[in-house]
PDB file of C-alpha atoms in Angstrom:
ATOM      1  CA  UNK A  21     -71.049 -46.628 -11.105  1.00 84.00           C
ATOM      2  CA  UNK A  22     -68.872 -47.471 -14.216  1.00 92.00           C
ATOM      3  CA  UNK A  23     -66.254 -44.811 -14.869  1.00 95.00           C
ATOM      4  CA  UNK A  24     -66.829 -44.670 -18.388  1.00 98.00           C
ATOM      5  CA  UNK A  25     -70.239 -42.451 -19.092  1.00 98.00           C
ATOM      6  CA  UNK A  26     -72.996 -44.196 -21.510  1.00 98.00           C
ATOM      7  CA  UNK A  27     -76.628 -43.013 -22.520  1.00 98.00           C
ATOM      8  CA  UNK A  28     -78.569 -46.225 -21.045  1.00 97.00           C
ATOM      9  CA  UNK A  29     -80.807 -46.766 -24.017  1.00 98.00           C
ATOM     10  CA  UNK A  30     -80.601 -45.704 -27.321  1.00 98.00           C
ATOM     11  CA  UNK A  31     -83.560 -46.349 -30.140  1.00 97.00           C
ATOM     12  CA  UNK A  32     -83.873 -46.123 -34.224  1.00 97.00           C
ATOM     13  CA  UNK A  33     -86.313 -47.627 -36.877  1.00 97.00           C
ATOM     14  CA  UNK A  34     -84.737 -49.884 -39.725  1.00 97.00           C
ATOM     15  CA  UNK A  35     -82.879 -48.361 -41.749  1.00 97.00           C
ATOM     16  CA  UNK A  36     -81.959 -45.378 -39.573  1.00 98.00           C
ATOM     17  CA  UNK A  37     -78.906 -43.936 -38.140  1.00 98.00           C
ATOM     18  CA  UNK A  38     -78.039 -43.973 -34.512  1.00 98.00           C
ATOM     19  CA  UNK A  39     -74.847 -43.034 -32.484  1.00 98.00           C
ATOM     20  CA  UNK A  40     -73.989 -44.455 -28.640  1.00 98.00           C
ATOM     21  CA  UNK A  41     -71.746 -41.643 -26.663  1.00 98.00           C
ATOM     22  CA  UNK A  42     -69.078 -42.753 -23.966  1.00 98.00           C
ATOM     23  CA  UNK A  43     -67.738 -39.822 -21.942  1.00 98.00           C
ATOM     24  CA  UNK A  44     -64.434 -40.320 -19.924  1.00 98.00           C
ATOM     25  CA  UNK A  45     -62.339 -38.254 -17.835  1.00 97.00           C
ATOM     26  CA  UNK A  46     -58.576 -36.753 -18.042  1.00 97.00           C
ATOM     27  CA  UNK A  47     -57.021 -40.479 -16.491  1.00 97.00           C
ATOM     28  CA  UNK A  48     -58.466 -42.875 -19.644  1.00 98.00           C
ATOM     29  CA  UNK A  49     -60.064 -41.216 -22.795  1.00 98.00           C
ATOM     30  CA  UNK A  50     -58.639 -37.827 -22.356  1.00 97.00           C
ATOM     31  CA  UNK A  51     -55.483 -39.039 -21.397  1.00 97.00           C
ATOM     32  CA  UNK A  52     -55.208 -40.582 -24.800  1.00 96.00           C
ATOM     33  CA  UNK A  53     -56.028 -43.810 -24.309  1.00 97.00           C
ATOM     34  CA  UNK A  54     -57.634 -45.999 -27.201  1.00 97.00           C
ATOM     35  CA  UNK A  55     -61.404 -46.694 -27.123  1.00 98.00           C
ATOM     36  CA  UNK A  56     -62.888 -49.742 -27.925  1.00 98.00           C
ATOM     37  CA  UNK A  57     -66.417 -50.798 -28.128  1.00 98.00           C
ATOM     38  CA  UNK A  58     -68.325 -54.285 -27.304  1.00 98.00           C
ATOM     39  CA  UNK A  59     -71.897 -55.663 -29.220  1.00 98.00           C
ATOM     40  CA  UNK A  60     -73.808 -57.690 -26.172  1.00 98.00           C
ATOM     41  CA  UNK A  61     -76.095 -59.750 -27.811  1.00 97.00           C
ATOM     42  CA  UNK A  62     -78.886 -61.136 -24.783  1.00 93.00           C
ATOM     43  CA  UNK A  63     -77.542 -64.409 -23.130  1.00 92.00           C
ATOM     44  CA  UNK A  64     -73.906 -64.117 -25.140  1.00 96.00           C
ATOM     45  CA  UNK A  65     -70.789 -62.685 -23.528  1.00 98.00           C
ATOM     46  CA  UNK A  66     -69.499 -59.537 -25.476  1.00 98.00           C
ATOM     47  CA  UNK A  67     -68.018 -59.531 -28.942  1.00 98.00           C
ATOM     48  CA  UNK A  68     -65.686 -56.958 -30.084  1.00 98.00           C
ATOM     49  CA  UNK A  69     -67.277 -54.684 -32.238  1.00 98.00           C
ATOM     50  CA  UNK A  70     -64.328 -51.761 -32.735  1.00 98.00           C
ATOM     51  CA  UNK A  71     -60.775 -51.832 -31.249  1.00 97.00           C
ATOM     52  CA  UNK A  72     -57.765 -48.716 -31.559  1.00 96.00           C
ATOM     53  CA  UNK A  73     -60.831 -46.100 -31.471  1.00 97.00           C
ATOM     54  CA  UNK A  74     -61.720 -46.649 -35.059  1.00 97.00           C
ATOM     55  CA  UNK A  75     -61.313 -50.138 -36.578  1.00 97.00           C
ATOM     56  CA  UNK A  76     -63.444 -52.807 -37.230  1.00 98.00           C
ATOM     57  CA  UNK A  77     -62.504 -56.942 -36.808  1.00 97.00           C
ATOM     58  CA  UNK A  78     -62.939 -59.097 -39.644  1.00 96.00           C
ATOM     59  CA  UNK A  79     -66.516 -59.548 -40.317  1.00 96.00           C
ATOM     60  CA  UNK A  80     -68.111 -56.703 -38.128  1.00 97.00           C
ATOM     61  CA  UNK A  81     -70.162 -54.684 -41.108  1.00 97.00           C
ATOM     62  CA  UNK A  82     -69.106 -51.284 -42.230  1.00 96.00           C
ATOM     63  CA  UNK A  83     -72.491 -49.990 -41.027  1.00 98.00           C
ATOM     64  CA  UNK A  84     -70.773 -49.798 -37.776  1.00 98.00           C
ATOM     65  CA  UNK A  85     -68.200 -46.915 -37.523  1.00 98.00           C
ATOM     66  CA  UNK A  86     -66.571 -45.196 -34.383  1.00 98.00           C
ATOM     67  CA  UNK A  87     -64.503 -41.688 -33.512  1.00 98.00           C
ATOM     68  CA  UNK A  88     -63.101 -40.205 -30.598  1.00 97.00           C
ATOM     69  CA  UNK A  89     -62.477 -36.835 -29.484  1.00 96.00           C
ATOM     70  CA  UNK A  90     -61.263 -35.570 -26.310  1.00 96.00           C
ATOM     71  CA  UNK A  91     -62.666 -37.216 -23.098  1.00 97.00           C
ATOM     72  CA  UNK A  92     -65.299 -38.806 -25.501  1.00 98.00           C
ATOM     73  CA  UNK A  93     -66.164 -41.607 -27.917  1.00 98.00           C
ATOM     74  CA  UNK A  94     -68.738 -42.249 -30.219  1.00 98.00           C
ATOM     75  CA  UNK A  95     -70.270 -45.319 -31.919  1.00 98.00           C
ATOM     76  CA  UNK A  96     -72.530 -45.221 -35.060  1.00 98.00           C
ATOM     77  CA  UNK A  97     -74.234 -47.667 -36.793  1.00 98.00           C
ATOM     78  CA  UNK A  98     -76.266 -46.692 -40.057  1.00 98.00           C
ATOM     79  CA  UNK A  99     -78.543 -48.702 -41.817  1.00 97.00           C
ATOM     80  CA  UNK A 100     -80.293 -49.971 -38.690  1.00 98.00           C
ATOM     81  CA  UNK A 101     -81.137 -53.701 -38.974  1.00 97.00           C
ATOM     82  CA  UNK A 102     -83.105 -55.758 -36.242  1.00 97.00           C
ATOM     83  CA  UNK A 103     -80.672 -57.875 -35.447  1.00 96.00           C
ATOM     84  CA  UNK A 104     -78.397 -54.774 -34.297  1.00 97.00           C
ATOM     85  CA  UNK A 105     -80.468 -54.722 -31.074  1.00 97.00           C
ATOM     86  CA  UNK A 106     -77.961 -55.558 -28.187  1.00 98.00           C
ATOM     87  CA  UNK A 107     -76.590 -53.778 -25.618  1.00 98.00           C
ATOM     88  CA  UNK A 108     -73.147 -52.029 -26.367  1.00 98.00           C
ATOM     89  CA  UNK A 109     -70.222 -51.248 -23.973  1.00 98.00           C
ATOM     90  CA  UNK A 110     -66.999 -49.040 -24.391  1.00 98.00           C
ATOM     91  CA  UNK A 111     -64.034 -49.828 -22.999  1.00 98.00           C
ATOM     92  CA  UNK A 112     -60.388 -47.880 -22.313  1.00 98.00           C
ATOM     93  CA  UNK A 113     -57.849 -47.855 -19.915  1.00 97.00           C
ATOM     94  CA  UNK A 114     -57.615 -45.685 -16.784  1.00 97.00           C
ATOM     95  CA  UNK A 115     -53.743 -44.558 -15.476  1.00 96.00           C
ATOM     96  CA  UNK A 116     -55.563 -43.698 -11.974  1.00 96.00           C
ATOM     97  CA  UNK A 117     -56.641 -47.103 -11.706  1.00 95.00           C
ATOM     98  CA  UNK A 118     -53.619 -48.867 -13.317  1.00 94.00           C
ATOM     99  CA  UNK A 119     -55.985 -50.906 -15.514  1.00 95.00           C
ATOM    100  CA  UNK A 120     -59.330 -51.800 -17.919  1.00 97.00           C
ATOM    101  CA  UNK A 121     -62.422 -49.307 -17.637  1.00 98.00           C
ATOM    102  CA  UNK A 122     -65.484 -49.861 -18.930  1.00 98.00           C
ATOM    103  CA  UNK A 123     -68.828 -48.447 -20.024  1.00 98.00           C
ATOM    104  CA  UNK A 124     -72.383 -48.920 -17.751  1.00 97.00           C
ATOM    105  CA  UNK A 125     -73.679 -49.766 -21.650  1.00 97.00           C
ATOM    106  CA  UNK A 126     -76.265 -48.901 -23.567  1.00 98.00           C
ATOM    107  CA  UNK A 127     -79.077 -50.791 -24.852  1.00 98.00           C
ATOM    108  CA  UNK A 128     -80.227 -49.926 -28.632  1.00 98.00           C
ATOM    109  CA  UNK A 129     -83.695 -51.118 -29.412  1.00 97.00           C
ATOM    110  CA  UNK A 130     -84.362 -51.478 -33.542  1.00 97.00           C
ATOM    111  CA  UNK A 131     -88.451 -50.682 -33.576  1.00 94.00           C
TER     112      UNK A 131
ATOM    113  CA  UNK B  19     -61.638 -73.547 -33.002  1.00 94.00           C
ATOM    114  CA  UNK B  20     -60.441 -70.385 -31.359  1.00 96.00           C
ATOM    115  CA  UNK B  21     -62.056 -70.573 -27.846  1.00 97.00           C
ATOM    116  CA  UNK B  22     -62.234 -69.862 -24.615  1.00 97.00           C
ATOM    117  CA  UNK B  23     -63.918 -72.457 -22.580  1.00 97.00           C
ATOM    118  CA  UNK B  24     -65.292 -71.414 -18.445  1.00 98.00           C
ATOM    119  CA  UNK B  25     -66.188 -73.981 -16.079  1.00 98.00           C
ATOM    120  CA  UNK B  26     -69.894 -74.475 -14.871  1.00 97.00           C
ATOM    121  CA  UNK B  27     -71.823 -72.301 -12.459  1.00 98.00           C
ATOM    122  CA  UNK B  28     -71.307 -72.035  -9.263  1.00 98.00           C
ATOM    123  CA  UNK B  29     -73.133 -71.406  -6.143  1.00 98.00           C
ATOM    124  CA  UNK B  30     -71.418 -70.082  -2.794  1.00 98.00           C
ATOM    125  CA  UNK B  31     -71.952 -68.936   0.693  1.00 98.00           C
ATOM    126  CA  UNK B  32     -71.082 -65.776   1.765  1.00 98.00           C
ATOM    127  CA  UNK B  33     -67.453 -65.900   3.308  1.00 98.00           C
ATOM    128  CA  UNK B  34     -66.233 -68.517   1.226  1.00 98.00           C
ATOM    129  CA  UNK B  35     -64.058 -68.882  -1.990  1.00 98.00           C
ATOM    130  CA  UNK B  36     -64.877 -69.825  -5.426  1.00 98.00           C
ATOM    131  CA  UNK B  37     -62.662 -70.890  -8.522  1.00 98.00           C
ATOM    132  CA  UNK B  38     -63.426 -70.682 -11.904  1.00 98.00           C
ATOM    133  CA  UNK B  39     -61.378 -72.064 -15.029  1.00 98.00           C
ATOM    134  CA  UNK B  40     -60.785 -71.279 -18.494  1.00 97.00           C
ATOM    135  CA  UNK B  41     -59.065 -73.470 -20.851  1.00 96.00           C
ATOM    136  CA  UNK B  42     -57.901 -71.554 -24.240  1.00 95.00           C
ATOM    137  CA  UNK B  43     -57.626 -73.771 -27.617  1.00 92.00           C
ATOM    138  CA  UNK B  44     -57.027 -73.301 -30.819  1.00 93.00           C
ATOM    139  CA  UNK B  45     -53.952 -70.821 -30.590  1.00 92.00           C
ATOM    140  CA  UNK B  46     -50.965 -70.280 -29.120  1.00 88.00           C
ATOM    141  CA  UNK B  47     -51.717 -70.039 -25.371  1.00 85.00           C
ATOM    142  CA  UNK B  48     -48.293 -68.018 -24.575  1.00 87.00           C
ATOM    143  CA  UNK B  49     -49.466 -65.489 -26.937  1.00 91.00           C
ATOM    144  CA  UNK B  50     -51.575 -63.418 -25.249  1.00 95.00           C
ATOM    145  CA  UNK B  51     -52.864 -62.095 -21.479  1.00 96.00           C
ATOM    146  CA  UNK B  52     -55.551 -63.976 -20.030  1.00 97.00           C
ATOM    147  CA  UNK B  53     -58.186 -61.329 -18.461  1.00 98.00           C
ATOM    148  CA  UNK B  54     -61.172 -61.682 -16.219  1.00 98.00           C
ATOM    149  CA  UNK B  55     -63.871 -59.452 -15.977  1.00 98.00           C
ATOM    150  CA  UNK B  56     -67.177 -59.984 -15.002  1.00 98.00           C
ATOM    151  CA  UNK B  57     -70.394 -58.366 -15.150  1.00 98.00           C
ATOM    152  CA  UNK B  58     -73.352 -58.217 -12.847  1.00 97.00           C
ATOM    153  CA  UNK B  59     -76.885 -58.221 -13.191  1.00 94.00           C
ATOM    154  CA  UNK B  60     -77.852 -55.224 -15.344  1.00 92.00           C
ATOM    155  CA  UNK B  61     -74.564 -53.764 -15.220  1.00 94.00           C
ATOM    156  CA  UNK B  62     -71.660 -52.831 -16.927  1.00 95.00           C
ATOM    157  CA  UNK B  63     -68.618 -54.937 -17.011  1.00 97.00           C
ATOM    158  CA  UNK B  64     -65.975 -54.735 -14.523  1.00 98.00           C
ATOM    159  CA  UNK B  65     -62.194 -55.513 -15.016  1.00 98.00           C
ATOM    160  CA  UNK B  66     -60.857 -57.949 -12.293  1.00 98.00           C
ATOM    161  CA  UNK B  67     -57.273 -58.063 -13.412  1.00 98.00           C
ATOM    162  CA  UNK B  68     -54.989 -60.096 -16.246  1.00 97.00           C
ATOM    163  CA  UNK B  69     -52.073 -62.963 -16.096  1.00 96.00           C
ATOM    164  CA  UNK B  70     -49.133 -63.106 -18.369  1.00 95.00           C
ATOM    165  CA  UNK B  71     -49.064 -67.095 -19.437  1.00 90.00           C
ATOM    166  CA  UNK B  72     -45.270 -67.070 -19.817  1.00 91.00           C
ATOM    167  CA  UNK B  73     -44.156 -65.388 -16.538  1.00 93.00           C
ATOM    168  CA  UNK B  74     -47.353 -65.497 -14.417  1.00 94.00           C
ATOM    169  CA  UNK B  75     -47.286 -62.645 -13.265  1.00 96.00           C
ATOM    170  CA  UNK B  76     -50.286 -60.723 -12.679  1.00 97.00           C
ATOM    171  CA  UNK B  77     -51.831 -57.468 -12.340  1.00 96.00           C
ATOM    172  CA  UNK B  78     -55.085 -56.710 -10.141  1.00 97.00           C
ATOM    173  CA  UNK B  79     -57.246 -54.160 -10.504  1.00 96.00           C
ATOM    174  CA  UNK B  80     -57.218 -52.110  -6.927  1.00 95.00           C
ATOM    175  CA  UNK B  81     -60.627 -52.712  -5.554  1.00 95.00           C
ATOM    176  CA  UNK B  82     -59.775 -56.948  -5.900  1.00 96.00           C
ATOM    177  CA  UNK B  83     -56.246 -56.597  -4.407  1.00 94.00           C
ATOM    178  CA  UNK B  84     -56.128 -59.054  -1.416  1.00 95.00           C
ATOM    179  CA  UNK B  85     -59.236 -60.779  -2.718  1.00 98.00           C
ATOM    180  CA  UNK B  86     -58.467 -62.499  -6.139  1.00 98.00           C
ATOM    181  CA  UNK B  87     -55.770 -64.408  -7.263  1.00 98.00           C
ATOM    182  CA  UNK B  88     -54.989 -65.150 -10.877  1.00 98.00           C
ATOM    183  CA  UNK B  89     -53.031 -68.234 -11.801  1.00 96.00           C
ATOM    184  CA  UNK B  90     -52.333 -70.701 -14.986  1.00 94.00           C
ATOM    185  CA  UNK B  91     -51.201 -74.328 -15.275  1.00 92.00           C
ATOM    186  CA  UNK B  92     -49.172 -74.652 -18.748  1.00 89.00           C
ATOM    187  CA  UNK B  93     -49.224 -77.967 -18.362  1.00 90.00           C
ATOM    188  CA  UNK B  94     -52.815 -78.170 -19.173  1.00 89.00           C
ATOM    189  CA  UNK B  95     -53.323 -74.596 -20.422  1.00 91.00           C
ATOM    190  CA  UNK B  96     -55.093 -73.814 -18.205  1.00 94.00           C
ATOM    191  CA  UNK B  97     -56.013 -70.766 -16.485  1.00 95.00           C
ATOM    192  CA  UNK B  98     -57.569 -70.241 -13.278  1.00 97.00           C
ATOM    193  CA  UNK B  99     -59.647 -66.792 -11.154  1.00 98.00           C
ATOM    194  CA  UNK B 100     -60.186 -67.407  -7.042  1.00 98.00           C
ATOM    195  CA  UNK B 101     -62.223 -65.096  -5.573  1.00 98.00           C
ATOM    196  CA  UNK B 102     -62.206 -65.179  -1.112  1.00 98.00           C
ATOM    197  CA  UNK B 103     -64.363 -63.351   0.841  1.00 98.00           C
ATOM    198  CA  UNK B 104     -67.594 -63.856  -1.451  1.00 98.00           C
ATOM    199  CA  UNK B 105     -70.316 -61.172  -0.382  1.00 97.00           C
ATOM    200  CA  UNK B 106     -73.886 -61.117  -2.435  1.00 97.00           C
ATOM    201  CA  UNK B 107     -72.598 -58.400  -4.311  1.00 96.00           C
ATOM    202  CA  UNK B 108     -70.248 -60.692  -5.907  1.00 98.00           C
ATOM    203  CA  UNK B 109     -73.021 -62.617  -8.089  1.00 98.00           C
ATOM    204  CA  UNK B 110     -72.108 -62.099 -11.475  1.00 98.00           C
ATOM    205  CA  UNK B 111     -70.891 -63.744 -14.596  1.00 98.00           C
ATOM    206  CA  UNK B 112     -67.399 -63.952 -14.970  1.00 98.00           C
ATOM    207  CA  UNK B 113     -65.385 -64.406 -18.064  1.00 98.00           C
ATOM    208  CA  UNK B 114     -62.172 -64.865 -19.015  1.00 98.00           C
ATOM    209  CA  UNK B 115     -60.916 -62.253 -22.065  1.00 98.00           C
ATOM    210  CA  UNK B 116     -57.373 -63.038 -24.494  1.00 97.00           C
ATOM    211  CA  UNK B 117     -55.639 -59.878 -25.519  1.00 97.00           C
ATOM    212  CA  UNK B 118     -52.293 -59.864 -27.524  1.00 93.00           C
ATOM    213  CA  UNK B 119     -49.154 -59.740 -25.514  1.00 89.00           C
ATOM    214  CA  UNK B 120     -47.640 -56.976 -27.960  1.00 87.00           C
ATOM    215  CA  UNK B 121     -50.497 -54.281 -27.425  1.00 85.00           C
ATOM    216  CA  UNK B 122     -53.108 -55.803 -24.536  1.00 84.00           C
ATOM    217  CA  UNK B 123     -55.240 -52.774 -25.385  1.00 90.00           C
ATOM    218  CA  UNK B 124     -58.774 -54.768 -26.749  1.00 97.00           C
ATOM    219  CA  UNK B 125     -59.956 -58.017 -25.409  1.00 98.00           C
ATOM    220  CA  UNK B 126     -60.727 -60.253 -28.702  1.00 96.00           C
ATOM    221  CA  UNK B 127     -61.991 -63.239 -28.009  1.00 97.00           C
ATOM    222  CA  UNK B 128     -64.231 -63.739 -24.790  1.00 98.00           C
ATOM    223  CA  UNK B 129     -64.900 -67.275 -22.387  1.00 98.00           C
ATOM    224  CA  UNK B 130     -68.524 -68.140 -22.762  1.00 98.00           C
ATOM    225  CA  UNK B 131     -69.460 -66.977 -19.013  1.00 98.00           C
ATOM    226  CA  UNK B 132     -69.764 -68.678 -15.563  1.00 98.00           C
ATOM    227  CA  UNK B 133     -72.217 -67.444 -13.561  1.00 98.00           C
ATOM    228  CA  UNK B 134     -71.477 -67.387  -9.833  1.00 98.00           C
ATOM    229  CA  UNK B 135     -74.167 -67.202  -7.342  1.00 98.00           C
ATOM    230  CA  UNK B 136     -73.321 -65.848  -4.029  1.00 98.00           C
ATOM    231  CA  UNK B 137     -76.562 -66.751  -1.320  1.00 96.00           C
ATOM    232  CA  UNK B 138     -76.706 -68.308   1.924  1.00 94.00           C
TER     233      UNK B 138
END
């Protein structure tokens, strides 16, 4: 059970728009902690997609954008391409636990 | 090239102790916190705990204390993860995750993996 709250699966055609939801609690997300989100591509070990809640690594497209609000987070990626389909994790820190959190993920399938 | 490079797979019996290494290259090695997390089958990732490559000193996450123990050789930069007390629950890949010392908020640049196998 991951303490960070993600919608399993997520799915868009090409060209679409999709968002990915992580839901925390008062001791990570809500206690102001940064979010920062993962692409999983099948076989690879993560890549960091979006770090401080909203900003994007050299070379990660625009397409992919990110807010937080609250106890929540949200990723969105417009523009759907095929090679977008990975599984994507969110990740904060936790004062209850004194350390990393992370999402269960969520898999986006491109149809 | 900036990497992270994990030892090879490993398979264990339950009860014993396994040790996987990760040898940074390409930057400063006292720059940043070495991390390990690892991720199970179908799961989510799971934070294990971090090292600080100048001091060595280390901080576990709770549900590892007494279990794992994080340590670094600088004079091969290199950094080691011992997990006792394997149970099957335990299989997973593990990696090994750099963050800079002056925020260690994100985890940008990752190991390539080591899968450990825990069966008797």
């Amino acid at each position: 059970q991951s303490v960070l709250t993600q919608p399993p699966s997520v799915s868009g055609a090409p060209g679409q728009r999709v968002t990915i939801s992580c839901t925390g609690s008062s001791s990570n997300i809500g206690a102001g902690y940064e979010v920062h989100w993962y692409q999983q591509l099948p076989g690879t070990a993560p890549k960091l997609l979006i770090y401080g809640n909203i900003h994007r690594p050299s070379g990660v497209p625009d397409r992919f954008s990110a807010s937080k609000s609250g106890t929540s987070a949200s990723l969105a990626i417009t523009g759907l391409q095929a090679e977008d389909e990975a599984d994507y994790y969110c990740q904060s820190y936790d004062n209850s636990l004194s350390g990393s959190v992370f999402g269960g993920g969520t898999k986006l399938t491109v149809l | 090239q900036v990497q992270l490079v994990q030892s090879g797979a490993e398979l264990k019996e339950p009860g014993a102790s396994v040790k996987v290494s990760c040898k940074p290259s390409g930057y400063i090695f006292t720059g940043y916190y070495m991390h390990w997390v690892r991720q199970a089958p179908g799961q989510g990732p799971e934070w294990l705990g971090r090292i600080n490559p100048n001091s060595g000193a280390t901080n576990y996450a709770q549900k590892f204390r007494g279990r794992v123990t994080m340590t670094r050789d600088t004079s091969i930069t290199t950094e080691y993860m011992e997990l006792s007390s394997l149970r099957s629950d335990d299989t997973a890949v593990y990696y090994c995750a750099r963050s800079e010392l002056r925020h260690d908020r994100w985890f940008d640049l990752w190991g390539q993996g080591t899968l450990v196998t825990v069966s008797s």
